[in-house]
XYZ file of C-alpha atoms in Angstrom:
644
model
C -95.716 -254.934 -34.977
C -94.329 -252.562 -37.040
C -93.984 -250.249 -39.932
C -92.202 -247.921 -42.646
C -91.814 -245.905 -45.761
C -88.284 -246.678 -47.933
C -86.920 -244.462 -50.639
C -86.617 -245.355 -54.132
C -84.563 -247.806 -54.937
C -84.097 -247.667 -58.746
C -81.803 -245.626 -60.023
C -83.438 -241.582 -60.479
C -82.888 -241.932 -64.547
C -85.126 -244.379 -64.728
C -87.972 -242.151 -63.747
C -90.010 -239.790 -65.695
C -90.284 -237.476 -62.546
C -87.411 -235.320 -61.828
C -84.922 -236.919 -59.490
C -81.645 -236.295 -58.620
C -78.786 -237.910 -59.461
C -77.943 -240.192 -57.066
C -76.598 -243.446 -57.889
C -78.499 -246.393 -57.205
C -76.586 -248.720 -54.545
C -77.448 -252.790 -54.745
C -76.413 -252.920 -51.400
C -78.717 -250.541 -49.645
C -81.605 -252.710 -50.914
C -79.795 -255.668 -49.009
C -79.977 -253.679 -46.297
C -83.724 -253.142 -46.425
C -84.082 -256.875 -47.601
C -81.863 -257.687 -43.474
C -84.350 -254.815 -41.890
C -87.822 -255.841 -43.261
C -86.451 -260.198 -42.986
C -86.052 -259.467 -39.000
C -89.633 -257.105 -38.513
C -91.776 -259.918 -40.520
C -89.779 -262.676 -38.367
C -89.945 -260.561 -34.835
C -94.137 -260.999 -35.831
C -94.901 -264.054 -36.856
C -92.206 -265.460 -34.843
C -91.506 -263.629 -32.260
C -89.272 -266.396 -29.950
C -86.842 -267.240 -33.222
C -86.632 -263.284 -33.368
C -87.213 -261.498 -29.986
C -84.966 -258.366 -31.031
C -86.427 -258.530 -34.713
C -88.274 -255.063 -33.963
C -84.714 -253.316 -34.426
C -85.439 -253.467 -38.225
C -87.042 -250.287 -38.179
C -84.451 -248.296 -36.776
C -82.584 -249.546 -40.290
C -85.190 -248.359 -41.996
C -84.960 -244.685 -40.564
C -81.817 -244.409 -40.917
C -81.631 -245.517 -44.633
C -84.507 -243.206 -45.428
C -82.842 -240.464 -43.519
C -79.751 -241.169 -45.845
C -81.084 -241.571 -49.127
C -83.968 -238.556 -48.811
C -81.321 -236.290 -47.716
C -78.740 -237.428 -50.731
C -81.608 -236.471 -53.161
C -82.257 -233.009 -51.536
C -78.790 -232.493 -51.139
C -77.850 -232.826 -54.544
C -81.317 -231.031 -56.242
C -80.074 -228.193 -53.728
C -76.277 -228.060 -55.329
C -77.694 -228.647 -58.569
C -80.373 -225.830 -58.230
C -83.260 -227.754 -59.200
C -84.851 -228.398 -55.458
C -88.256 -227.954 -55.443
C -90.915 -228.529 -51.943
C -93.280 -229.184 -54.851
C -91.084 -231.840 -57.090
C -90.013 -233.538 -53.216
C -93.616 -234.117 -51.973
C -94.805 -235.148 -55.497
C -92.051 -237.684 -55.800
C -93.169 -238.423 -51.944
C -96.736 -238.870 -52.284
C -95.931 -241.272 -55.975
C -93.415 -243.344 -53.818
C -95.761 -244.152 -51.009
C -99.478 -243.497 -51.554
C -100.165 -246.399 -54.148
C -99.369 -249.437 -52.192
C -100.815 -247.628 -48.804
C -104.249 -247.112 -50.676
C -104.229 -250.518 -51.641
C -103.689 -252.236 -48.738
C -105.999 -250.084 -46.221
C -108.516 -250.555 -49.048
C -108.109 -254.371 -48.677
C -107.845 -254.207 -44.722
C -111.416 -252.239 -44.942
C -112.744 -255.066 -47.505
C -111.517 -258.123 -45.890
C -112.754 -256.167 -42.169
C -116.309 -256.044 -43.841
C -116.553 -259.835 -43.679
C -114.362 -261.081 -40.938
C -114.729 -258.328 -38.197
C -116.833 -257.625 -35.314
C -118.447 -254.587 -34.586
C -115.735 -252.945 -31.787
C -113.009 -254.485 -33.800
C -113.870 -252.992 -37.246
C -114.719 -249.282 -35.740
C -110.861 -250.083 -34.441
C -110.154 -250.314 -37.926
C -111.501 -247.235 -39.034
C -109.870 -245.407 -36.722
C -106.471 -246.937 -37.814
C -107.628 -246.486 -41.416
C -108.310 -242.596 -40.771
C -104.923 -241.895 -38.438
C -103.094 -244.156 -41.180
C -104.582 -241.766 -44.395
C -103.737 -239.209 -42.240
C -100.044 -239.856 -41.608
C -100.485 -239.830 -37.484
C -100.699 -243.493 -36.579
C -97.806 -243.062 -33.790
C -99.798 -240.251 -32.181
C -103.288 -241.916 -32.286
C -101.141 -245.091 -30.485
C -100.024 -242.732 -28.113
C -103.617 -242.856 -26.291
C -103.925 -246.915 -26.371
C -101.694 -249.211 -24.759
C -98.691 -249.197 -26.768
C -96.503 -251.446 -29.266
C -95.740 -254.224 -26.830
C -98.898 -255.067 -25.553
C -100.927 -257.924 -25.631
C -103.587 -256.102 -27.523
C -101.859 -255.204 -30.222
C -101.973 -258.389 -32.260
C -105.311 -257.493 -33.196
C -104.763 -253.679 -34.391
C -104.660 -254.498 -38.057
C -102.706 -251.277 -38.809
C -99.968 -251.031 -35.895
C -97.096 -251.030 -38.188
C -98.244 -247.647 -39.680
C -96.628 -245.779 -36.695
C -93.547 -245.212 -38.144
C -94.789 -244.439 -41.492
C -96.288 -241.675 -40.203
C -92.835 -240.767 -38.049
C -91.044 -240.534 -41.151
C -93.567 -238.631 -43.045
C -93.691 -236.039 -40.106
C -90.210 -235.770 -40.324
C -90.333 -234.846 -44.383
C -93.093 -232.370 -43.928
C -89.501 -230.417 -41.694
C -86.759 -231.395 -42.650
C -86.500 -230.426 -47.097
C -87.221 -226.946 -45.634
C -85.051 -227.164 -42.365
C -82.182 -228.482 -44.666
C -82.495 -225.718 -47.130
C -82.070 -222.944 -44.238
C -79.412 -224.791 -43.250
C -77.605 -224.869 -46.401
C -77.986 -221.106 -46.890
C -76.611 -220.509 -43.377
C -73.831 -223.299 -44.419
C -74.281 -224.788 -41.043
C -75.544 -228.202 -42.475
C -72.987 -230.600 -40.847
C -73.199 -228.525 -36.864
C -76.692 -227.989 -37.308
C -77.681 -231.641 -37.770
C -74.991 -232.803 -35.123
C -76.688 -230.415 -32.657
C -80.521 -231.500 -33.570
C -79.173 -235.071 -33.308
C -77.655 -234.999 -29.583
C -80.992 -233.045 -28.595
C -83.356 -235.521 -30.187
C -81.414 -238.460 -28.456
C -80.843 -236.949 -24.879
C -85.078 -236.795 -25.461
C -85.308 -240.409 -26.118
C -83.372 -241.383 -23.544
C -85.121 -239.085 -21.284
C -88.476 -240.066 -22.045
C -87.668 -244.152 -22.151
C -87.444 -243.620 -18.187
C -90.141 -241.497 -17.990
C -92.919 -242.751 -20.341
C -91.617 -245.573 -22.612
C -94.533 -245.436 -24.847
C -94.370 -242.018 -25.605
C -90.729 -242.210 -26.192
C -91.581 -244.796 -28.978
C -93.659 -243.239 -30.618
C -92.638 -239.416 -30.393
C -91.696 -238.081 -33.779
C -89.145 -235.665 -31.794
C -87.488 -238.766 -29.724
C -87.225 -240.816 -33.231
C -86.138 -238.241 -35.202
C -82.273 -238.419 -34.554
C -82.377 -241.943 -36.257
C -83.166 -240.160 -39.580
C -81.025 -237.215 -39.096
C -77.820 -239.280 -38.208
C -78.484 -240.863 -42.284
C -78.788 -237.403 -43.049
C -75.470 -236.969 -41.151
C -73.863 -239.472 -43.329
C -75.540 -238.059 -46.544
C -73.737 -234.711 -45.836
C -70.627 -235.712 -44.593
C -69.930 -238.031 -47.807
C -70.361 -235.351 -49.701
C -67.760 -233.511 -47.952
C -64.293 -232.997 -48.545
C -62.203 -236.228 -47.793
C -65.508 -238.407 -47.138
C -64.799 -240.587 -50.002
C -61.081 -241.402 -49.629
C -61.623 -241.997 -45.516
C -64.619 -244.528 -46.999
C -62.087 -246.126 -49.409
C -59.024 -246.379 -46.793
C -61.833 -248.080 -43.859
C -64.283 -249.449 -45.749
C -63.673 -253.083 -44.735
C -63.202 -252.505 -41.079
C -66.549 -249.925 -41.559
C -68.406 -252.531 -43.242
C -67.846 -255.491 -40.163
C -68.154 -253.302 -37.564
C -71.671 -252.377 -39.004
C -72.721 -256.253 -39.467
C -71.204 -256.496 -35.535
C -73.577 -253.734 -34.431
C -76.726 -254.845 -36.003
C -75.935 -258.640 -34.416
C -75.327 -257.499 -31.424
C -78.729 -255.378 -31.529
C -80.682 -258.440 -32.518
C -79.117 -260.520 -29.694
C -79.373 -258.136 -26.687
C -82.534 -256.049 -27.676
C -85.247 -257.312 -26.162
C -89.002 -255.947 -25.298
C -88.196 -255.735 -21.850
C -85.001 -253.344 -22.439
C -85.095 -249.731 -22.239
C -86.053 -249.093 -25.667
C -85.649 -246.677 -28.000
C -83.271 -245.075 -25.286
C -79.299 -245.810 -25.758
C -80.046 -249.355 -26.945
C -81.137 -247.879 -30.423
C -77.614 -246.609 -30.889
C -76.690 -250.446 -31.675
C -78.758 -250.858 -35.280
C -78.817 -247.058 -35.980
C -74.502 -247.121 -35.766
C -74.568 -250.379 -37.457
C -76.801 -248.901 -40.386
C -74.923 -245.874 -40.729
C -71.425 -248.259 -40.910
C -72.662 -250.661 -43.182
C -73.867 -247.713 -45.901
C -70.643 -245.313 -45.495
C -68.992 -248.628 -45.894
C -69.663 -248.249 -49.469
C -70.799 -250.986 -52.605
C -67.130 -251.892 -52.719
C -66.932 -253.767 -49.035
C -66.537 -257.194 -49.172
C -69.451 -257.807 -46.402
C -71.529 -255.344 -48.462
C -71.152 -256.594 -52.412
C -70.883 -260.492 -51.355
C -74.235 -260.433 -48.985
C -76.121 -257.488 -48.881
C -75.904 -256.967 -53.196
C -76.646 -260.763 -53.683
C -79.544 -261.185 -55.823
C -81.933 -262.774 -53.670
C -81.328 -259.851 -51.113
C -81.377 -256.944 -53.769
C -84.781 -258.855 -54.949
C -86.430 -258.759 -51.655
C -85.367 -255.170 -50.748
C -86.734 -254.293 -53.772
C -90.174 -255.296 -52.211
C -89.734 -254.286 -49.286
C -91.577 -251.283 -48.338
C -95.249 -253.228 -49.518
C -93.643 -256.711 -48.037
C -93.592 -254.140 -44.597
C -97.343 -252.908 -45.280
C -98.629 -256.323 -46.162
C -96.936 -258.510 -43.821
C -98.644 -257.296 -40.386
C -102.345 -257.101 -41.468
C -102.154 -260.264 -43.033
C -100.600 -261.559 -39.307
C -103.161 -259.480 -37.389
C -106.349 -260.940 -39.131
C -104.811 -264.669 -38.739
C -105.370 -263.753 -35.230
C -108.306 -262.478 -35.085
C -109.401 -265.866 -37.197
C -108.083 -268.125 -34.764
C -108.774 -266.280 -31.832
C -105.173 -266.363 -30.064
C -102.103 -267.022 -31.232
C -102.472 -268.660 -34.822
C -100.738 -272.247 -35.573
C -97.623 -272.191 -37.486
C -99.114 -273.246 -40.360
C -101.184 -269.616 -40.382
C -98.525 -267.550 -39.724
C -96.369 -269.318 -42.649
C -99.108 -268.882 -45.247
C -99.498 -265.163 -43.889
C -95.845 -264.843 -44.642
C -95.738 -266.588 -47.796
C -99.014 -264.319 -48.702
C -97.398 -261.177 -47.828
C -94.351 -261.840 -50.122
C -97.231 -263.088 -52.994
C -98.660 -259.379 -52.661
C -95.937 -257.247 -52.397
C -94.381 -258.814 -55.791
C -98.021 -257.914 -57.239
C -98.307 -254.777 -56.055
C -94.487 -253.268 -56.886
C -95.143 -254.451 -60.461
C -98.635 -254.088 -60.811
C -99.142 -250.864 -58.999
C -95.834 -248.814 -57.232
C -93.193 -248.928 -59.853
C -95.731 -248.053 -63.031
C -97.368 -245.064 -60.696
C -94.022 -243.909 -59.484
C -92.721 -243.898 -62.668
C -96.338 -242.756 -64.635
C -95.458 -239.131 -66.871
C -99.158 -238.261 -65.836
C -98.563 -234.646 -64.122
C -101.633 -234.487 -62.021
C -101.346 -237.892 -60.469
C -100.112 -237.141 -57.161
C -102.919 -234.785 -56.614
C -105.782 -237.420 -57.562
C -103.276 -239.885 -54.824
C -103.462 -237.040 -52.202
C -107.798 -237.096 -52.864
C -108.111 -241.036 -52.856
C -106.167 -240.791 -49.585
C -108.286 -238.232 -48.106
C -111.336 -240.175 -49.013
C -110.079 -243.022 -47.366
C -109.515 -240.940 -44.490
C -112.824 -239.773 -44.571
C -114.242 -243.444 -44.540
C -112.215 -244.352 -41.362
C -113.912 -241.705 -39.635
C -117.621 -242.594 -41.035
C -116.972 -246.110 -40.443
C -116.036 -245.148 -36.233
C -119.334 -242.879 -36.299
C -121.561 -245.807 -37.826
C -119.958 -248.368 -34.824
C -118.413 -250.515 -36.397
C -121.344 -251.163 -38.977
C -123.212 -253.245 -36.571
C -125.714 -254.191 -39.240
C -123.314 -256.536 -41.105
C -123.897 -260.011 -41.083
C -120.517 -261.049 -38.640
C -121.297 -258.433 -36.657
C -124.827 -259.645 -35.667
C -123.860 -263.161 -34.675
C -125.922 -264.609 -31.790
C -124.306 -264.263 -28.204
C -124.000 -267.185 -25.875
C -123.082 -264.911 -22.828
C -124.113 -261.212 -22.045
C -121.079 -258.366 -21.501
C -118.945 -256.413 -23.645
C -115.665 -257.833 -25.159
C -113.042 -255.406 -26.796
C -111.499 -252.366 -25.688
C -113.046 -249.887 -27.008
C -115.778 -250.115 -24.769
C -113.877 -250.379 -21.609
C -111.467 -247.501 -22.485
C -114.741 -245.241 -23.280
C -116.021 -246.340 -19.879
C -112.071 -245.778 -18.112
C -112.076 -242.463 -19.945
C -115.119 -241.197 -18.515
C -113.631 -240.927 -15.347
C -111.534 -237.210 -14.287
C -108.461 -237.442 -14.853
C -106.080 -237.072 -11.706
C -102.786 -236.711 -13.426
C -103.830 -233.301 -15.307
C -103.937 -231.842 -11.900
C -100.063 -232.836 -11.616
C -98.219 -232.556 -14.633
C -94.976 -233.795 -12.716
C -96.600 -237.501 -14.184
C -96.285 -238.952 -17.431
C -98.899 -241.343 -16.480
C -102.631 -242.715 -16.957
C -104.430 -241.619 -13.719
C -108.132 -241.844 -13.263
C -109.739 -241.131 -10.309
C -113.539 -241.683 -8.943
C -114.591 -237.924 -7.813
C -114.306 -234.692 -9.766
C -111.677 -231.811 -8.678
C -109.232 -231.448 -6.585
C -110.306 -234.030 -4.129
C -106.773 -236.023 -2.255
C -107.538 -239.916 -3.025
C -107.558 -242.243 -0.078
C -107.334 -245.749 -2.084
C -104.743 -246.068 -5.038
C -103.857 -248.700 -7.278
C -100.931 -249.124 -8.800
C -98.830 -250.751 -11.657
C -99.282 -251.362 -15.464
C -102.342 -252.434 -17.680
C -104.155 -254.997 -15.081
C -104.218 -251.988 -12.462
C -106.168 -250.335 -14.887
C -108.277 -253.339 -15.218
C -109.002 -253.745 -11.575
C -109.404 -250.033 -10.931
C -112.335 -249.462 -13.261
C -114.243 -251.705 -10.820
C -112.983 -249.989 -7.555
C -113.730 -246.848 -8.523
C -117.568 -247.250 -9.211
C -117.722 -249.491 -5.931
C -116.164 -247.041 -3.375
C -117.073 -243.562 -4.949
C -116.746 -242.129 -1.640
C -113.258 -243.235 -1.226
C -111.846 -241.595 -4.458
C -110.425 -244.509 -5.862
C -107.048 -243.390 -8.464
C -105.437 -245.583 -10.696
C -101.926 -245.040 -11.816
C -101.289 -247.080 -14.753
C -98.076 -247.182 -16.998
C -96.262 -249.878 -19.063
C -93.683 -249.897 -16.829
C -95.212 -250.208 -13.734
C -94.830 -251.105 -10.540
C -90.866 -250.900 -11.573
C -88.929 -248.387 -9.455
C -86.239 -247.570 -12.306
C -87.375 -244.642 -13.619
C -87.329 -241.002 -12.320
C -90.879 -240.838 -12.965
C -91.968 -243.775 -11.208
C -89.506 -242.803 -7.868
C -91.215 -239.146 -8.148
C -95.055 -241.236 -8.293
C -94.178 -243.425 -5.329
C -92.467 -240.231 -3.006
C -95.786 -238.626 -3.693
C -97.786 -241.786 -2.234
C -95.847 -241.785 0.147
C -96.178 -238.195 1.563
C -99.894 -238.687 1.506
C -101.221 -238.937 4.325
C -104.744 -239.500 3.454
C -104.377 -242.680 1.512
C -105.272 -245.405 3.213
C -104.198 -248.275 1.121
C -101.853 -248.816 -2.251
C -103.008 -252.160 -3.987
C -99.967 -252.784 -6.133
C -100.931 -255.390 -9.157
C -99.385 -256.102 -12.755
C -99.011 -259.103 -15.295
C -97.005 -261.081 -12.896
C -97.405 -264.244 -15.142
C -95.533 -262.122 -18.042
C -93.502 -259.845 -15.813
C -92.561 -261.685 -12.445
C -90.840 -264.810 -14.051
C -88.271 -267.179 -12.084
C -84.950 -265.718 -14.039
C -86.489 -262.199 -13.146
C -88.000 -263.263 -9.674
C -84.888 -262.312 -7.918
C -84.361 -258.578 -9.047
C -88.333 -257.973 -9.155
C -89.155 -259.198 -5.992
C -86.345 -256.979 -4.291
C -87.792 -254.318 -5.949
C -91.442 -255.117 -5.187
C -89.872 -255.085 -1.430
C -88.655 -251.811 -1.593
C -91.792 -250.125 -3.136
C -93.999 -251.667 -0.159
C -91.362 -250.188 2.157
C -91.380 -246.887 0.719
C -95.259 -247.211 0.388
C -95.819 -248.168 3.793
C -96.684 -245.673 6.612
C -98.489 -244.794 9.623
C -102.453 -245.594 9.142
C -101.436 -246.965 5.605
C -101.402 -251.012 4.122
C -99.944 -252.123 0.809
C -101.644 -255.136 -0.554
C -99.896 -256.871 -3.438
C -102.999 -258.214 -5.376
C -103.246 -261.786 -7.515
C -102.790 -261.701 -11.629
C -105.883 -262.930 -13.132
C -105.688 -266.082 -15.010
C -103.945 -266.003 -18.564
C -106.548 -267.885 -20.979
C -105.561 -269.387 -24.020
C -108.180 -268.744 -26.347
C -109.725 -264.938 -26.973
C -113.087 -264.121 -25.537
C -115.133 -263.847 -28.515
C -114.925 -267.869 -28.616
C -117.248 -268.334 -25.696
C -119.126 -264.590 -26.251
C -120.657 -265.980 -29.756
C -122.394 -269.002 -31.527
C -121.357 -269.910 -34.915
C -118.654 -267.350 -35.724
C -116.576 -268.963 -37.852
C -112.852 -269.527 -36.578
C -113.497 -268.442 -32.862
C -116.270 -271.372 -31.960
C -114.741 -272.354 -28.409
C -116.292 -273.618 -24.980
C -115.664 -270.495 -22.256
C -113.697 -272.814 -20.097
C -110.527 -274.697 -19.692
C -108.467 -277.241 -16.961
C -107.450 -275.548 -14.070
C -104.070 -276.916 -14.672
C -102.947 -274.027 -16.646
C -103.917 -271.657 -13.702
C -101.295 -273.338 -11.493
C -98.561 -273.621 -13.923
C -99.026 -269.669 -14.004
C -98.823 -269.314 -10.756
C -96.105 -271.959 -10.002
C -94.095 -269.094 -12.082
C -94.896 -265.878 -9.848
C -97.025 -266.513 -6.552
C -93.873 -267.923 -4.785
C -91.560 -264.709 -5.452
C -95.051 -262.252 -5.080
C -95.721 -264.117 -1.229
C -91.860 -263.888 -0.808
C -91.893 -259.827 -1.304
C -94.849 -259.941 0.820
C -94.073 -261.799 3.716
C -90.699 -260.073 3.887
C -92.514 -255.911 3.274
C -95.039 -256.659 5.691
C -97.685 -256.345 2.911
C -100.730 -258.246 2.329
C -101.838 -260.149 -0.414
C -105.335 -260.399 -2.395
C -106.511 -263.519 -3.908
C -108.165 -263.214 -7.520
C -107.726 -265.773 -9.975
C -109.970 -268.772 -7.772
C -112.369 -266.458 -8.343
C -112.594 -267.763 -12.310
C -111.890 -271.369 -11.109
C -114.400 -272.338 -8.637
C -113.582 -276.103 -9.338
C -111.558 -278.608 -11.775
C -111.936 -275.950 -14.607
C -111.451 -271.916 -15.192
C -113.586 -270.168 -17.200
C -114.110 -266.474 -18.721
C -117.679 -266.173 -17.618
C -118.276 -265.167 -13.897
C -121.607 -263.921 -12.191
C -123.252 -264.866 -15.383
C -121.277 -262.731 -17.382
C -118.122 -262.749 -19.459
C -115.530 -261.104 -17.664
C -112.723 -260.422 -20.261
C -111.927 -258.523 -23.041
C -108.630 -260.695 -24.457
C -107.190 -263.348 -22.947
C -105.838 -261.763 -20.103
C -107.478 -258.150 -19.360
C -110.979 -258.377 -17.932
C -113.671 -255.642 -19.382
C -116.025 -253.972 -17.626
C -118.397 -257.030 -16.057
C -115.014 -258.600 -14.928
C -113.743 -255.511 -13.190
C -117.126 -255.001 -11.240
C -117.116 -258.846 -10.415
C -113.341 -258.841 -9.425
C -114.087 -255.235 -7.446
C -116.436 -256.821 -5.399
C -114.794 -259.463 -4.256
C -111.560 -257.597 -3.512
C -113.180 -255.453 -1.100
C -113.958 -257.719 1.428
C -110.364 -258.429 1.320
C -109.495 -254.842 2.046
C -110.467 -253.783 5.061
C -109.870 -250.249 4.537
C -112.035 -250.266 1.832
C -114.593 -252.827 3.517
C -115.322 -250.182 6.177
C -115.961 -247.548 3.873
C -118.433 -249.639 1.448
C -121.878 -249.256 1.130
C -124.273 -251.786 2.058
């Protein structure tokens, strides 16, 4: 999962388009060639790389650097132009964009459902369109298990750093009138970071994707731009440059080592690759670390193609899952790999470095139209539905119910939402009656509350069912979460909190210890007069996607709908010990699910007739009405209040 837009790396005379003067580096593409190396192996192997997601904080701040060293120096030089920077912009990354959503959209045609390729469109529109990260911001995030299947995630910070350029040539040039450049930045810097770290404990997937929470990774390469160019910057580089240059490579190790998905990120842990970025460049060509590894031909070559290796390498991943339907073999994922570096050879010789360096004046602006027509066919593809009347997309069904998420976030959507009336929460909150009306059941805790509370709501309307939802969820160790469960608390008319999450994923045995103390202190603080907590079952964790057992003969994703039950109790060997431990010792109760999908010697998606899920581990909308059913009878707060 990931994403980003790098600055020319040839040197400016090359180019038939005014640039300015700044002198090509070798190393800085051996940077890129370390940044884009650790995103491609954090996604198609994510356990040999579990930090690898770092590489785009690299990324910013080498954009941040090199964008502001060309500004800088057209603005001393008096030949800055908003006009010459966005041309130079749109010729640098527009060709290799419109190629690859235009093969996304062909290869989608053939190999796509109808849900999954109106997805697509929508990615394809918010990706012309430059606002990936804030269309993300209303699905589940980076991290989640849906993701391997948006074909366009990595676009999000593409569309960050073009944000950022649409401000900052302009910002820059006020500042350089006021001659406040070096304060100005330092202050915008601090502010932008204090956000991030803000927001990581309040809503970690907006503080992801925010432009304003990112944007101090580009502005601290800005920071360096300016300050080399300063008086003394290049004989304090020459005097450290060596002790710069390891403490750098230190920096961006230890970020790969300790950064994790679990950690509080962006936050303070970004601070590790941004620093080590911004050490390794002010380090200078002349480092040892820096000419011997990061200007060594292999590493120059592949930072070279880096920016379409970063736009090829995740669709290419995405669709491999899609074809098999779950995680795809090794094999796959090397040939996706091996692919991606095939194409982004072709298309930096074929297509980015002739159009970037093409003498034709009014190229940019036929660029800018192609991308707006692409735009445009994102958004007619999303009103058509996906083009149901393609030929994938009308294969025969084995089972009846809906499979994606599109439908079951239309349907979750529908409902009011609760948290508008309290803006004090940076959460997901639907509830089941219109208006102002106090709740009386609540669920509570990340993406499988959601799951379970579509169901509850339609089946006790008259209880006005709310669902707080969040990534980080049911954790206690954020402000926002402490200020969610005080408010539960003081409510006197709820009547019962189910608390549920992916336990299998989140409730582990080396986190059993820490989580379950902290699942016994949210009961306590949840518990009250006339009030029960119920700690509620994960569902089972399948491994194969639901489309194998939804259709017949769909190439890639032919499958059976069932599997041992083995696999059931190895998940729940890992979490149902510590989840009955925090129960027994909170005095809450629990609530059996996942027998519910394994009535004997096997487990399978399909329940009441129906499939249930929508990937391999989030039910859709038949599975949450099944599941609701037969979680109120073990509710007896709710059971009173059901109708019959």
């Amino acid at each position: 999962m990931n994403r980003l837009a790098f600055p020319p790396s040839e040197h400016p005379s090359r180019s038939n388009v005014s640039v300015a003067p700044v002198a090509y580096r070798l190393d800085i593409d051996g940077l890129r060639a370390f940044a884009v190396l650790v995103v491609v192996g954090f996604h198609a192997f994510p356990a040999a790389f579990p930090g690898g997601f770092i590489g785009v904080d690299v990324f910013f701040v080498i954009s941040g650097y090199l964008i502001t060293s060309i500004v800088r120096a057209d603005l001393a030089g008096g030949r800055f132009s908003l006009a010459g920077f966005y041309n130079r912009r749109i010729r640098r990354i527009f060709p290799a964009l419109l190629l690859v959503l235009g093969a996304c959209l062909g290869a989608g045609w053939f190999l796509l459902l109808a849900d999954e390729y109106l997805e697509l469109g929508k990615h394809v529109a918010a990706g012309a369109g430059f606002a990936s990260n804030l269309v993300l911001l209303s699905e589940s995030g980076y991290f989640d298990t849906a993701s391997e299947k948006k074909i366009l995630l990595h676009l999000w910070s593409l569309a960050i750093e073009e944000q950022f350029y649409l401000v900052w040539p302009i910002l820059l040039l006020m500042l350089t009138r006021l001659r406040a450049v070096p304060i100005a930045i330092g202050v915008l810097i601090l502010a932008s970071l204090a956000l991030s770290v803000h927001e990581v404990r309040s809503d970690r997937v907006l503080a992801f994707f925010s432009p304003a929470a990112r944007a101090w990774e580009l502005l601290l390469g800005g920071l360096l731009a300016i300050g080399e160019a300063a008086v003394g910057g290049q004989r304090v580089r020459r005097r450290f440059a060596e002790a710069i240059s390891v403490v750098g490579f230190l920096l961006l190790a230890l970020g790969l080592a300790f950064i994790r998905r679990n950690s509080a990120f962006p936050g303070g842990w970004v601070v590790l690759p941004t620093l080590g970025a911004v050490c390794v460049i002010a380090a200078g060509p002349g480092a040892w670390l820096n000419r011997h590894f990061l200007a060594a031909r292999p590493a120059v070559w592949i930072g070279k193609i880096s920016y379409p290796l970063y736009l090829w390498h995740w669709p290419l991943l995405a669709f491999a899952y899609v074809l098999a339907a779950g995680l795809p073999s090794i094999t796959m994922r090397w040939a996706a790999v091996g692919l991606a570096f095939v194409a982004s050879w072709f298309t930096f010789r074929v297509v980015e470095h002739p159009v970037r360096h093409s003498s034709r004046a009014l190229l940019a602006v036929w660029l800018a139209g192609a991308m707006v027509l692409f735009g445009a066919s994102g958004l007619a593809l999303m009103r058509s539905g996906g083009a149901p009347d393609r030929a994938v997309a009308r294969t025969p069904a084995l089972h009846p119910g809906d499979i994606g998420h599109p439908p079951f976030m239309k349907a979750m959507h529908a409902l009011p939402n609760y948290c508008q009336q309290y803006a004090q929460f940076p959460y997901q909150c639907f509830q089941t009656q219109q208006g102002m009306v106090k709740p009386k059941l609540a669920i509570f805790g990340d993406s499988h509350a959601e799951h379970l509370g579509l169901g509850l709501a339609e089946q006790l309307p008259g209880m006005n069912v709310v669902v707080f939802s969040a990534m980080d969820l049911p954790s206690l160790d954020t402000e926002g979460n402490r200020r969610l469960v005080s408010y539960l608390a003081g409510d006197a008319r709820i009547v019962a909190v189910v608390v549920v999450a992916a336990w299998y994923v989140r409730l582990t045995p080396a986190a059993s210890a820490r989580f379950g103390a902290g699942l016994v202190s949210l009961a306590g603080q949840l518990k009250g007069p006339g009030r029960a907590v119920y700690f509620a079952e994960d569902v089972p964790h399948f491994h194969f996607s639901p489309e194998q057992c939804k259709y017949r003969d769909l190439p890639g994703r032919s499958h059976g709908c069932a599997e041992g039950r083995a696999f059931l109790d190895a998940q729940r060997g890992l979490y149902l010990p510590a989840l009955e431990r925090a129960a027994r010792d909170s005095g809450a109760g629990m609530i059996a699910i996942a027998d519910q999908f394994c009535p004997g010697d096997t487990c399978s998606m399909v329940i009441d007739g129906v499939l249930a899920y929508r990937d391999t581990n989030h039910l859709g909308i038949n599975g949450s009405r099944a599941v609701a059913r037969r979680m109120i009878a073990q509710i007896p707060q709710a059971r009173d209040t059901h109708p019959r």
